[in-house]
Amino acid sequence: MIAKKICLLGSFAVGKTSLIRRYVESIFSEKYHTTIGVKIDKKIVHCQGQDVQLMIWDIEGKDEFSVYRQSYLRGAAGYFLVVDGTRPESVEVAKEWHTLVNEQSLSLPFVLLVNKSDLFYEQRLKEENLAELTTMGWEIILTSAKTGDNVDKAFERLTTRLLEKS
Amino acid sequence: MDSQNLLESLLSELDIALFQCESPDDELPNFQLLNEPPSWTSVFQDIARNQPLALTEVFPYLEAFLPEARESWTSTNNSRANSGVWTEVDDEGNNQQLEALALRISGAPILVLLNLTRNFDERHHLYQRAREIALANEKLIVQLNHRQRELQNSLEKRLQDNQALRDIENSVRNNASAVLICKPDGGVEIMNQALIDIYRVKAPEDTNESLLDKWLKEAEKIYPEIHRIVASGSYWEGEFESHNESGESRWIRLAIGPVLDTSHKLTHYVCIANDISMLKKSSAEIEKLADYDFTTHLPNRRHFWKQLTRCLDKGAQKSTSLALIYVDLDHFKRVNDSLGHHAGDFLLSTIGTRLARCIKRGDFIAHLGGDEFAIILELPYPNINIENIAQRVQSAVSKSITIENSTLKMTASIGIALYPRDGRDATSLMRHADLAMFHAKKMGRGKYQTFTPNMNYEFLQMLQLEIDLQKAIEQQQFNLVYQPQVCSGQDHHLRLEALIRWQHPEKGSISPGRFIPIAEENGMILDIGLWVLEHACKQAINLLNEGFNVIMAVNVSAKQVRQENFKDLVKTVLTKTSLPPQHLELEITETTVMEEMDVVVALLKDLRKLGVSISLDDFGSGFSSLTYLKNLPVDYLKLDRAFIHELPANEESKAITTSVINLAHELKIKVIAEGVENQDQVNFLTEKKCDYMQGFLFYYPMEIEKIRDIFTAIRGAANH
């Protein structure tokens, strides 16, 4: 069975850990529990006629406390950029992450997840924000770790893309 | 206990496992545990002493860390690599927090594995709290900003609508935000309870100093440009440390908004303050987070000052230079006012990102607040072209942005100050970059300007002139002079252009070129323009009554034209002075027309319906297009003096002048040549059938008495 490392990158409190828990364990907690450093989870998925072990790296949200390490992305086959649809500033952090990945000369498949789509009336990301990213070639999926909307789809999509690339 | 046992007990007590790498060059090397396995290792399979161990299989996280570890193991300078913390799920399903250190000891490649789980809760709690506070602060500040701006807009509107101060006072009395409404001199009109609570004052008269002045002084420490912004009647907002009457310190977020009356005269300042001390002082960790702006996610003003000071210290130590680029978006308030604050925030965020992409790694960009950004460039070589960078910034700002179905093209005014040439400390460097930006804005926006020492002097001169200009209106220091326009053919009218002059009681005569742009900027042009119109019409009717068939041309500014009631004002003046409309001509510059063509064309049509004639002034000085002439309801076209000056030597000017005259005539528009100064010009213009000429060759602008003498002489000559 092949193994693939994927990373979840984004600002703090955008829901990276919740997305993984929803995907791996099918559970969700309303309580915010910050991640320090990295936590690795595993899940075997069946994609394109083969079993793939996903090594899912949940990486600490980017802020003043966090330290970025090149090792985080080493060996990664793809990554998710995660933003919070209620916090436009988290898009800027996602862009910073994207720049960091590029600076490491890594050309990896990635998908932007606009999380917390269940908070319908609190969405502050404008369509223009997303349109700008789409024109840059970014694939965008709206997700909710709380309801599970599009979470499996997002992981399946990234897995497909990284298998296609390999 | 021997030292070996002592050491092993210590390592165990500290939850440390020591490994030696047996084959550092292997892709997935084996490790040997060197000490007694600490208790935590039992919850992971296969960790035992004296057995080769594929550690990266037990802890996959370490595989990615190996390249850094190998560097340390082969390094000769005692370097060590840190893996950072990671969480591993043990065989019993519990989380274990681990960290690895790679180093070389006595030539051996060592990996130290620390289990941090025991004390991790404390660390986690700290991070958790700090991030929760940061999140809450972020939300609060977003809400606060929007609430503050809404209140500001509502109060400004109520004041503009001349609502009773008592009603306004009642509406804000119990508002949670501190509200101060004061006159331009700082005199308090309204002060609510929240403000009294913050500053521990009982009533306005209890304050020894104008609160506005006090705020300006306090804010100036981190916003040196605040005086300039507020003095020029612009909106300002920011955060700074303020002290109340008893010396108690608080962080306040303050917005100062000018209120202008219909004639664009400053009547009040609306100041709204919120105590944000709690947000600022929550914890040392938040202090760090407080270095970033929430809208653009760029370093904020506070961070900027620290960085600027650091860069200047470094510059002083290493004798290197740096450039400070101050970027101010032009007309940002219009976006905020017309599309709302969300759109404004989106615009700032987009431009912030673009600017950040303009600079190279190691340079620094900050969002200072509102529509201001600053860039610090370290200049390791003296020949770096800063202007190229300024142009790059301009082009990043001016790319179009789509917001809510509107496509905007912004411009920025940019000021540049260089260390050490333009200032050796952060405050003076910043002030000079701001002044340079201010000059760039005066040059017509979308421009950049490098600081020069005379800017300080010019700025003070300009501020003084602005104050004096207000007095000039009140004390009637203006007078009109009149310049005749000579007909090159047959015309039974005597044509005059009214020109304003300012006789300053101390400085003598001040050229319109100096004071009109200031009056345009601060709105005084409306009062001045009306005064000119009334006086010119009065003189015209006097001359008419004396039997001179005069047409009086009066210049009208862009701001006057944009007044909603301009047509009614003209009508009122004509009625008041009894001047028949056909004896008045209004001169409007082509730039005014081009700015809002549809609106201006409609207005010009209405004015012509009154019987007033229209001339298009300075034709050729801007982005003239002959094709739009046919759509303009104008009677006369005044060729800009720049073309006439070059006649007849310059072939291009000759060609343009000829074409304009021919086209104008085809459109039944008469042409007036300005700035005619010699006979060669007259000959050329006469040959080309230019209808009228105006210039020093014929007459200088002169007092009405002299005009009367000239007209009398002309009449006398005609009668003979």
PDB file of N, CA and C in Angstrom, chain A residues 103, chain B residues 321 355-365 375-381 384 386 389 392:
ATOM      1  N   GLU A 103       8.363  28.967  -1.826  1.00  0.00           N
ATOM      2  CA  GLU A 103       9.767  29.314  -1.556  1.00  0.00           C
ATOM      3  C   GLU A 103      10.621  28.075  -1.298  1.00  0.00           C
TER       4      GLU A 103
ATOM      5  N   SER B 321      22.471  52.952   4.567  1.00  0.00           N
ATOM      6  CA  SER B 321      21.335  53.859   4.349  1.00  0.00           C
ATOM      7  C   SER B 321      20.046  53.069   4.321  1.00  0.00           C
ATOM      8  N   LEU B 355       1.152  45.297  -2.242  1.00  0.00           N
ATOM      9  CA  LEU B 355       2.351  46.044  -1.852  1.00  0.00           C
ATOM     10  C   LEU B 355       3.393  45.103  -1.256  1.00  0.00           C
ATOM     11  N   ALA B 356       2.900  44.134  -0.477  1.00  0.00           N
ATOM     12  CA  ALA B 356       3.838  43.202   0.153  1.00  0.00           C
ATOM     13  C   ALA B 356       4.594  42.410  -0.915  1.00  0.00           C
ATOM     14  N   ARG B 357       3.921  42.192  -2.062  1.00  0.00           N
ATOM     15  CA  ARG B 357       4.595  41.448  -3.131  1.00  0.00           C
ATOM     16  C   ARG B 357       5.607  42.314  -3.881  1.00  0.00           C
ATOM     17  N   CYS B 358       5.492  43.639  -3.705  1.00  0.00           N
ATOM     18  CA  CYS B 358       6.380  44.563  -4.426  1.00  0.00           C
ATOM     19  C   CYS B 358       7.785  44.606  -3.843  1.00  0.00           C
ATOM     20  N   ILE B 359       7.900  44.192  -2.614  1.00  0.00           N
ATOM     21  CA  ILE B 359       9.189  44.404  -1.953  1.00  0.00           C
ATOM     22  C   ILE B 359       9.937  43.083  -1.828  1.00  0.00           C
ATOM     23  N   LYS B 360      11.240  43.200  -1.686  1.00  0.00           N
ATOM     24  CA  LYS B 360      12.009  41.967  -1.629  1.00  0.00           C
ATOM     25  C   LYS B 360      12.110  41.470  -0.190  1.00  0.00           C
ATOM     26  N   ARG B 361      12.520  40.246  -0.041  1.00  0.00           N
ATOM     27  CA  ARG B 361      12.678  39.645   1.279  1.00  0.00           C
ATOM     28  C   ARG B 361      13.680  40.478   2.088  1.00  0.00           C
ATOM     29  N   GLY B 362      13.343  40.744   3.316  1.00  0.00           N
ATOM     30  CA  GLY B 362      14.242  41.538   4.153  1.00  0.00           C
ATOM     31  C   GLY B 362      13.761  42.979   4.281  1.00  0.00           C
ATOM     32  N   ASP B 363      12.971  43.443   3.279  1.00  0.00           N
ATOM     33  CA  ASP B 363      12.374  44.768   3.424  1.00  0.00           C
ATOM     34  C   ASP B 363      11.128  44.620   4.289  1.00  0.00           C
ATOM     35  N   PHE B 364      10.532  45.737   4.641  1.00  0.00           N
ATOM     36  CA  PHE B 364       9.467  45.679   5.634  1.00  0.00           C
ATOM     37  C   PHE B 364       8.307  46.560   5.192  1.00  0.00           C
ATOM     38  N   ILE B 365       7.107  46.022   5.306  1.00  0.00           N
ATOM     39  CA  ILE B 365       5.928  46.827   4.967  1.00  0.00           C
ATOM     40  C   ILE B 365       4.957  46.786   6.130  1.00  0.00           C
ATOM     41  N   ILE B 375       6.780  51.568   3.894  1.00  0.00           N
ATOM     42  CA  ILE B 375       7.738  50.528   3.501  1.00  0.00           C
ATOM     43  C   ILE B 375       9.129  50.984   3.938  1.00  0.00           C
ATOM     44  N   ILE B 376       9.861  50.087   4.577  1.00  0.00           N
ATOM     45  CA  ILE B 376      11.248  50.394   4.947  1.00  0.00           C
ATOM     46  C   ILE B 376      12.146  49.548   4.051  1.00  0.00           C
ATOM     47  N   LEU B 377      13.017  50.231   3.321  1.00  0.00           N
ATOM     48  CA  LEU B 377      13.937  49.514   2.443  1.00  0.00           C
ATOM     49  C   LEU B 377      15.350  49.708   2.961  1.00  0.00           C
ATOM     50  N   GLU B 378      16.029  48.644   3.219  1.00  0.00           N
ATOM     51  CA  GLU B 378      17.442  48.781   3.581  1.00  0.00           C
ATOM     52  C   GLU B 378      18.217  48.924   2.279  1.00  0.00           C
ATOM     53  N   LEU B 379      19.145  49.857   2.255  1.00  0.00           N
ATOM     54  CA  LEU B 379      19.873  50.146   1.015  1.00  0.00           C
ATOM     55  C   LEU B 379      21.349  49.781   1.183  1.00  0.00           C
ATOM     56  N   PRO B 380      21.682  48.556   0.868  1.00  0.00           N
ATOM     57  CA  PRO B 380      23.078  48.155   1.046  1.00  0.00           C
ATOM     58  C   PRO B 380      24.015  48.842   0.051  1.00  0.00           C
ATOM     59  N   TYR B 381      23.485  49.260  -1.119  1.00  0.00           N
ATOM     60  CA  TYR B 381      24.316  49.944  -2.114  1.00  0.00           C
ATOM     61  C   TYR B 381      23.746  51.334  -2.360  1.00  0.00           C
ATOM     62  N   ILE B 384      20.986  52.313  -5.552  1.00  0.00           N
ATOM     63  CA  ILE B 384      19.668  51.701  -5.758  1.00  0.00           C
ATOM     64  C   ILE B 384      18.666  52.793  -6.149  1.00  0.00           C
ATOM     65  N   ILE B 386      15.447  54.351  -6.007  1.00  0.00           N
ATOM     66  CA  ILE B 386      14.230  54.319  -5.176  1.00  0.00           C
ATOM     67  C   ILE B 386      13.012  54.664  -6.024  1.00  0.00           C
ATOM     68  N   ILE B 389      11.311  51.818  -7.438  1.00  0.00           N
ATOM     69  CA  ILE B 389      10.490  51.102  -6.455  1.00  0.00           C
ATOM     70  C   ILE B 389       9.181  51.856  -6.251  1.00  0.00           C
ATOM     71  N   ARG B 392       6.972  51.046  -8.969  1.00  0.00           N
ATOM     72  CA  ARG B 392       6.436  49.683  -8.822  1.00  0.00           C
ATOM     73  C   ARG B 392       5.250  49.703  -7.849  1.00  0.00           C
TER      74      ARG B 392
END
